[in-house]
Amino acid sequence: MSFAARFILYYFIIFVSEARVQEYSPVCRGLLSEELIKEIGSYRHVKDEIFRYVLDGDFKRRTYDELAKFVDIFGGRPSGSKVLEDSIDYMIQLTQQEGIQDIVTEDVEVPHWVRETEKLTMVQPRIKNISILGLGKSVSTPSNGLSAEVIVVRNFDELEKIPDKDVEGKIVLFDPKFTSYSETVVYRSQGAVKAGAKGAVASLVRSIAPFSINSPHTGNQNYEDKVKKIPTAAISLEDADLIRRIYDRKEKVVLNITMSSTYDTKISRNTLIDLKGTNYPEQLVIVSGHIDSWDVGQGAMDDGGGLFISWAAPLILKRLNLRPKRTLRSIFWTAEELGLVGAYAYEEKHRDKNHNINFIMEADGEGTFAPRGLVVGGTSKARCIVAEVLKLFESVNATTLVESNSFGTDIDVFIKKGIPGATLHTSNERYYWFHHTAGDTMNVEDPDELDLCTAFWTSVAYIVADISADIPR
Amino acid sequence: MSFAARFILYYFIIFVSEARVQEYSPVCRGLLSEELIKEIGSYRHVKDEIFRYVLDGDFKRRTYDELAKFVDIFGGRPSGSKVLEDSIDYMIQLTQQEGIQDIVTEDVEVPHWVRETEKLTMVQPRIKNISILGLGKSVSTPSNGLSAEVIVVRNFDELEKIPDKDVEGKIVLFDPKFTSYSETVVYRSQGAVKAGAKGAVASLVRSIAPFSINSPHTGNQNYEDKVKKIPTAAISLEDADLIRRIYDRKEKVVLNITMSSTYDTKISRNTLIDLKGTNYPEQLVIVSGHIDSWDVGQGAMDDGGGLFISWAAPLILKRLNLRPKRTLRSIFWTAEELGLVGAYAYEEKHRDKNHNINFIMEADGEGTFAPRGLVVGGTSKARCIVAEVLKLFESVNATTLVESNSFGTDIDVFIKKGIPGATLHTSNERYYWFHHTAGDTMNVEDPDELDLCTAFWTSVAYIVADISADIPR
C-alpha cells in the first residue's frame, strides 16, 4: 500500500462517534473486480422493492407499532428475569404467526441481578435526596445503609495519588467529564474495583452521559476476585456537579447510602430464526439485536429497535419472496447488558462451524435513528464490498462506512475471531442522553426513521446474503 | 395611526415564544423627540463601562459563583418553608456585606404546601412504577391510596363530551400535545377542577413540556370552591404516552395513586433593596426576580438567575459610582410559584404610591440564557423608548423588543394596572425542558451567559432610571 493510501486508511480508522466516512472508494480501487461492482449495482431494483414495501406498502409503520406493543407489554427485560423469558416466548409466537417456523432457542446460563432498595441521601452539609441507580451486579450495603465522607476525583490517576489511608472508609465519587462513551465508561465499569482497592466503602460515578434532566444512567460493572467488592452506583450529572462544587469549596460532604439487591444465575435463551438459503444453506448472514435490556425504562432504544428491525428482515424477505442464496439468520441475543453473555455462549456452541458465518450484523449502540450507513469490522476487502453495497443507499443518505473493530456490542465476540461484521450507523446525536435510563422509552423512537432502518437493514442483509462473492476474512 | 402602521403594530403583538421583533423603529418614527433619541444614544459609554466591569472586570463570573453557592446551600425554596426564610436572611446578609444597607422586608402571608408521600403505580395491564410530581396545593388521597380505571382525554372538550356517569370514580389523564406553555398549561392549572366537576376521583396531566427524560414537571393549580377537590399530579411525557397507547388499544388501565401533603399558611417576606436616586428619589425603576422556587431541583433557572442578576444591578452601579436620577429598587418577590402572592401583596400595600413606579422589570419566564432583548408591556411610546435603549445592545445581539401584556410572572400584577414594564428576553430554547423539574439546577446555567444577562440588565435599568423622560403610561 502506498504511503498516501496508508495515510487515508489510517485516517479512516476512527471511532464511530467521532466522524463519518463519506468517501471510502479511493482505497478500494483495484480491490474489487468490475464484475462484482456491476453485480452489486444490479441489486438496486431489489433494494427499491424492499424500500417501497416498508416505506409505502403493507409494512409501513409496522416496526414501530410492533415494537411499541412489545415494550408496552413487557417494559424492561433484565437478564435472568421471568419477564425476559416471557418476552422471548412472545417474539417466538409473533414470528410463528407470520408463518415463519424455522425457529430455534438455545439455552444460556445468565446473570440474574435484581435491584431492590436504592437510596442515597446527602446528610452533610445539608439533607438532600439524590437520585441513584445501582450498577449491574453491585453488592448491597449493610441493611441500615452506610454513612461516609466523600472524596471526589476526576480520574483514576487522581485517585492513585491519594494515600490509601485517606481513602479508607470513604465513598469515592468519580466525576469524569464526558468525552466519548468508550473513553469515559471505564469509570463506571472499573470504578468499584479501583476505589475498593484503595479501601473505599462505596463508589459512585457521574453518569456516563453528555446531558441530563436529573437522570442517572445504570450499566454494567465488573468486580475482581482479589479486590473487596463494594456497593457502586451512578448519580446524575447535576448531583455529581453539586457534590463537586461543595467539595471544591473545602466543605465536608457526607452521604448515606442504602442499597440492596439479589444476585444468582438463571437459564435464558438465544433465539435463532432462519430463512434458509437457496444455494448455500449452511452459509450464514446474521442480523441481530439483543432482547434483554436494563430494568429501568422500556429498553425501546437499547435494544428494542435493533431487535425489531432484525426480526423484520427475514419476514419482509419471505413476504416479498426474496430468498437469498445464503441463509439469513436473525438472532435475538440474551443477556447482552451483563456482559455479552448470549453472544459468548453462541460463539462457543457453534465454534466448529463459525467458518460458515459469512457476515454478522447487529443493530445496537447507536439506536434506530435515521440510518446513515454501517460501522464495519473486517479486512480492507471486506469493507470495500460493504462500501460498494452502501452506494445503493445514496437516496436515503445512508452510504457512510465507518471503520472499527470494537463496537461494545455482541458482535465484538465474533469480530475478535476474525469474522467480518457491521453495526448500524445512525444519526445518533442523542443516543447517550437516554442510554440505560428511565427515559429509554418509545418517545425516543420515530415511526418513519424506524421504517428507514428496517428497509436499510433488510436490504443490506439480503444483498450480502445473495451476492456471488463471500465476504473475505 | 395609518392602516399600514396599525397593521404593522398588530403584527408585532405576538407571544414571546413565537417570534422576535428585530425592527421596531418604523412604528416609532415621530413618537420620540430627536433630543431624547440623542440622549439615549449618549449612554453608550456607560453601558460599555458596565459591560467591561461584568465581562472582563472584578464582577466576572461573580453572578454564577454567588448563584451556585446560594442554590447549593439552600436547594429548592418553596413558599412558606423555613429554608425560604433562611435564604432571604442569607441574601440580606450578602447584600449588607457588599456595603448596601438600604434594605427593607415586608411581611406577606403565603401558602405553605408540603409534598409528602407521592406514589403512582400502574396495576393493570401490568405493574409499573410511574414517576409522579403532585401539583401545588393538591389534596391528599386516602392514606392507603386509591385505585381506579383511567380515562385519557386530549383536551377539555373531549372530557365534556363523555357522560358524567362514565367519568365518576375514574382517574382522568389529560395528555395535551405541548404547543406553547401559555396554551397548554391550562390542563395543569384547571385539570383537577374540570375532572372533579365530572365526578373523577383524581386527575393527572402529561407534563407541560416539549421534551423529557422521564422527568415530570410540577406547577401550580387552582381548585374552585364549588367543585370537589381531587388529588392531582403530573406524570412524564413518556408515561402519559405509554398510558395513551395502551388506552388506544382498548385495554383497561388501572392506576393506584397515593398522595399526601400538608397545607397551611405562613408569613414570608418581600425584600426591597434601594439605590436611592439623586434627583427623584421617590421615583422608582424596579428590577426583580422571585426568591421562592419549587421544592424539586435547586430553583437555579426559575428563578435563581433572575434573582441574582437583579441582586447584582444596584451593587454594580454602587461599585461603579453610577447613581441614577431615579431610585433603583431591587425586589426579591416571595411566593411567586403559588400565585404571584408577593407581587399582589406589594401592589396592594403600595397602591397609593404606584404612580411612582416609572418602570418595573422582572427576569423570569425565559431563564438567564444569553440575553436577546426585552418583552415589553405598556403604551406604544413606552415601547418606543425601550426600543431606543435596546439599540445600544447591538454588539451582544440583545436588541429584540417583543410586545406582550401578559407575562405569567409577578409583573403581570403591575402591567394590568397600567404600569409599564418588561421581562428579560433570552435565547431560551430549552427553558421548558427543565422548568419545575428536578433538573432545574446549576447545570442549566452558563457563567458567560449569566454575565451577559447581568451586564444587560444592569445597563437597561440604569439608563431607564437616569434618562430625562419618564416612561409614559
mmCIF file of C-alpha atoms in Angstrom, chain B residues 131-262:
data_model
loop_
_atom_site.group_PDB
_atom_site.id
_atom_site.type_symbol
_atom_site.label_atom_id
_atom_site.label_comp_id
_atom_site.label_asym_id
_atom_site.label_seq_id
_atom_site.Cartn_x
_atom_site.Cartn_y
_atom_site.Cartn_z
ATOM 1 C CA SER B 131 -42.772 8.911 38.216
ATOM 2 C CA ILE B 132 -45.107 11.493 39.666
ATOM 3 C CA LEU B 133 -44.997 15.060 40.967
ATOM 4 C CA GLY B 134 -48.032 16.380 42.805
ATOM 5 C CA LEU B 135 -49.285 19.780 41.686
ATOM 6 C CA GLY B 136 -49.308 22.776 44.001
ATOM 7 C CA LYS B 137 -51.935 22.651 46.759
ATOM 8 C CA SER B 138 -53.135 19.181 45.725
ATOM 9 C CA VAL B 139 -55.212 17.450 48.389
ATOM 10 C CA SER B 140 -54.202 14.004 49.636
ATOM 11 C CA THR B 141 -55.652 10.645 48.695
ATOM 12 C CA PRO B 142 -56.927 8.330 51.420
ATOM 13 C CA SER B 143 -53.870 7.181 53.361
ATOM 14 C CA ASN B 144 -53.863 3.758 51.735
ATOM 15 C CA GLY B 145 -54.214 5.327 48.282
ATOM 16 C CA LEU B 146 -56.937 4.868 45.721
ATOM 17 C CA SER B 147 -57.197 2.601 42.708
ATOM 18 C CA ALA B 148 -59.254 3.475 39.658
ATOM 19 C CA GLU B 149 -59.535 2.989 35.943
ATOM 20 C CA VAL B 150 -58.139 5.725 33.716
ATOM 21 C CA ILE B 151 -59.828 7.845 31.079
ATOM 22 C CA VAL B 152 -57.410 9.599 28.726
ATOM 23 C CA VAL B 153 -58.506 12.862 27.073
ATOM 24 C CA ARG B 154 -56.614 15.209 24.814
ATOM 25 C CA ASN B 155 -58.477 18.361 25.896
ATOM 26 C CA PHE B 156 -61.395 19.754 27.905
ATOM 27 C CA ASP B 157 -63.845 19.380 25.010
ATOM 28 C CA GLU B 158 -63.200 15.668 24.835
ATOM 29 C CA LEU B 159 -63.847 15.383 28.566
ATOM 30 C CA GLU B 160 -67.067 17.385 28.348
ATOM 31 C CA LYS B 161 -68.432 15.044 25.712
ATOM 32 C CA ILE B 162 -68.104 12.000 27.975
ATOM 33 C CA PRO B 163 -71.239 11.445 30.107
ATOM 34 C CA ASP B 164 -70.645 12.175 33.816
ATOM 35 C CA LYS B 165 -71.553 8.608 34.756
ATOM 36 C CA ASP B 166 -68.605 7.328 32.696
ATOM 37 C CA VAL B 167 -66.192 9.672 34.461
ATOM 38 C CA GLU B 168 -67.444 9.092 38.011
ATOM 39 C CA GLY B 169 -64.990 7.136 40.083
ATOM 40 C CA LYS B 170 -62.305 7.271 37.381
ATOM 41 C CA ILE B 171 -58.907 8.948 37.144
ATOM 42 C CA VAL B 172 -58.745 11.450 34.284
ATOM 43 C CA LEU B 173 -55.421 11.784 32.456
ATOM 44 C CA PHE B 174 -55.098 14.934 30.348
ATOM 45 C CA ASP B 175 -52.499 14.377 27.643
ATOM 46 C CA PRO B 176 -52.439 17.598 25.638
ATOM 47 C CA LYS B 177 -49.813 17.851 22.961
ATOM 48 C CA PHE B 178 -47.413 20.619 24.033
ATOM 49 C CA THR B 179 -47.705 23.620 21.745
ATOM 50 C CA SER B 180 -46.735 26.674 23.789
ATOM 51 C CA TYR B 181 -46.609 26.900 27.561
ATOM 52 C CA SER B 182 -49.338 29.524 27.760
ATOM 53 C CA GLU B 183 -51.664 27.433 25.612
ATOM 54 C CA THR B 184 -51.027 24.055 27.231
ATOM 55 C CA VAL B 185 -50.654 24.991 30.904
ATOM 56 C CA VAL B 186 -54.435 25.210 31.413
ATOM 57 C CA TYR B 187 -54.522 21.408 31.616
ATOM 58 C CA ARG B 188 -52.232 21.623 34.625
ATOM 59 C CA SER B 189 -53.853 24.634 36.297
ATOM 60 C CA GLN B 190 -57.502 23.690 35.695
ATOM 61 C CA GLY B 191 -57.391 19.915 35.174
ATOM 62 C CA ALA B 192 -58.404 18.961 38.705
ATOM 63 C CA VAL B 193 -61.423 21.287 38.642
ATOM 64 C CA LYS B 194 -62.639 20.088 35.248
ATOM 65 C CA ALA B 195 -62.187 16.418 36.160
ATOM 66 C CA GLY B 196 -63.582 16.893 39.679
ATOM 67 C CA ALA B 197 -66.704 18.539 38.287
ATOM 68 C CA LYS B 198 -67.370 15.401 36.253
ATOM 69 C CA GLY B 199 -67.003 13.133 39.286
ATOM 70 C CA ALA B 200 -63.421 11.894 38.766
ATOM 71 C CA VAL B 201 -61.529 10.761 41.877
ATOM 72 C CA ALA B 202 -58.140 12.101 40.752
ATOM 73 C CA SER B 203 -56.612 13.912 37.783
ATOM 74 C CA LEU B 204 -53.245 13.570 36.113
ATOM 75 C CA VAL B 205 -51.614 15.697 33.476
ATOM 76 C CA ARG B 206 -48.946 14.945 30.887
ATOM 77 C CA SER B 207 -46.178 17.302 31.968
ATOM 78 C CA ILE B 208 -46.304 20.715 30.302
ATOM 79 C CA ALA B 209 -43.061 20.368 28.388
ATOM 80 C CA PRO B 210 -41.761 19.696 24.893
ATOM 81 C CA PHE B 211 -39.067 17.202 25.961
ATOM 82 C CA SER B 212 -38.413 14.778 28.762
ATOM 83 C CA ILE B 213 -36.021 12.181 30.127
ATOM 84 C CA ASN B 214 -38.765 10.659 32.243
ATOM 85 C CA SER B 215 -38.926 13.987 34.063
ATOM 86 C CA PRO B 216 -42.286 15.098 35.498
ATOM 87 C CA HIS B 217 -42.941 18.840 35.856
ATOM 88 C CA THR B 218 -44.796 20.193 38.866
ATOM 89 C CA GLY B 219 -46.572 23.552 38.944
ATOM 90 C CA ASN B 220 -49.454 25.405 40.479
ATOM 91 C CA GLN B 221 -53.128 24.553 40.066
ATOM 92 C CA ASN B 222 -56.255 26.123 41.427
ATOM 93 C CA TYR B 223 -59.309 24.500 42.951
ATOM 94 C CA GLU B 224 -62.713 26.141 42.865
ATOM 95 C CA ASP B 225 -64.898 26.368 45.945
ATOM 96 C CA LYS B 226 -67.937 24.690 44.424
ATOM 97 C CA VAL B 227 -66.080 21.731 42.966
ATOM 98 C CA LYS B 228 -64.932 18.741 44.974
ATOM 99 C CA LYS B 229 -61.158 18.918 45.416
ATOM 100 C CA ILE B 230 -59.463 15.826 43.998
ATOM 101 C CA PRO B 231 -55.784 14.803 44.170
ATOM 102 C CA THR B 232 -53.838 15.961 41.122
ATOM 103 C CA ALA B 233 -50.342 15.337 39.792
ATOM 104 C CA ALA B 234 -48.123 15.477 36.727
ATOM 105 C CA ILE B 235 -46.513 12.458 35.074
ATOM 106 C CA SER B 236 -43.749 12.349 32.476
ATOM 107 C CA LEU B 237 -44.348 12.586 28.736
ATOM 108 C CA GLU B 238 -43.150 9.002 28.446
ATOM 109 C CA ASP B 239 -45.605 7.559 30.946
ATOM 110 C CA ALA B 240 -48.503 9.649 29.640
ATOM 111 C CA ASP B 241 -47.790 8.384 26.131
ATOM 112 C CA LEU B 242 -47.492 4.806 27.410
ATOM 113 C CA ILE B 243 -50.910 5.016 29.053
ATOM 114 C CA ARG B 244 -52.345 6.687 25.933
ATOM 115 C CA ARG B 245 -51.071 3.858 23.706
ATOM 116 C CA ILE B 246 -52.470 1.138 25.956
ATOM 117 C CA TYR B 247 -55.775 3.037 26.238
ATOM 118 C CA ASP B 248 -55.991 3.398 22.456
ATOM 119 C CA ARG B 249 -55.563 -0.378 22.177
ATOM 120 C CA LYS B 250 -58.836 -0.595 24.159
ATOM 121 C CA GLU B 251 -57.113 -2.140 27.136
ATOM 122 C CA LYS B 252 -58.206 -1.183 30.623
ATOM 123 C CA VAL B 253 -55.594 0.801 32.537
ATOM 124 C CA VAL B 254 -55.890 0.819 36.327
ATOM 125 C CA LEU B 255 -53.705 3.036 38.473
ATOM 126 C CA ASN B 256 -53.096 3.107 42.176
ATOM 127 C CA ILE B 257 -52.236 6.545 43.496
ATOM 128 C CA THR B 258 -51.136 7.583 46.967
ATOM 129 C CA MET B 259 -50.513 11.232 47.734
ATOM 130 C CA SER B 260 -50.175 13.058 50.998
ATOM 131 C CA SER B 261 -49.330 16.641 51.751
ATOM 132 C CA THR B 262 -49.984 19.357 54.291
#
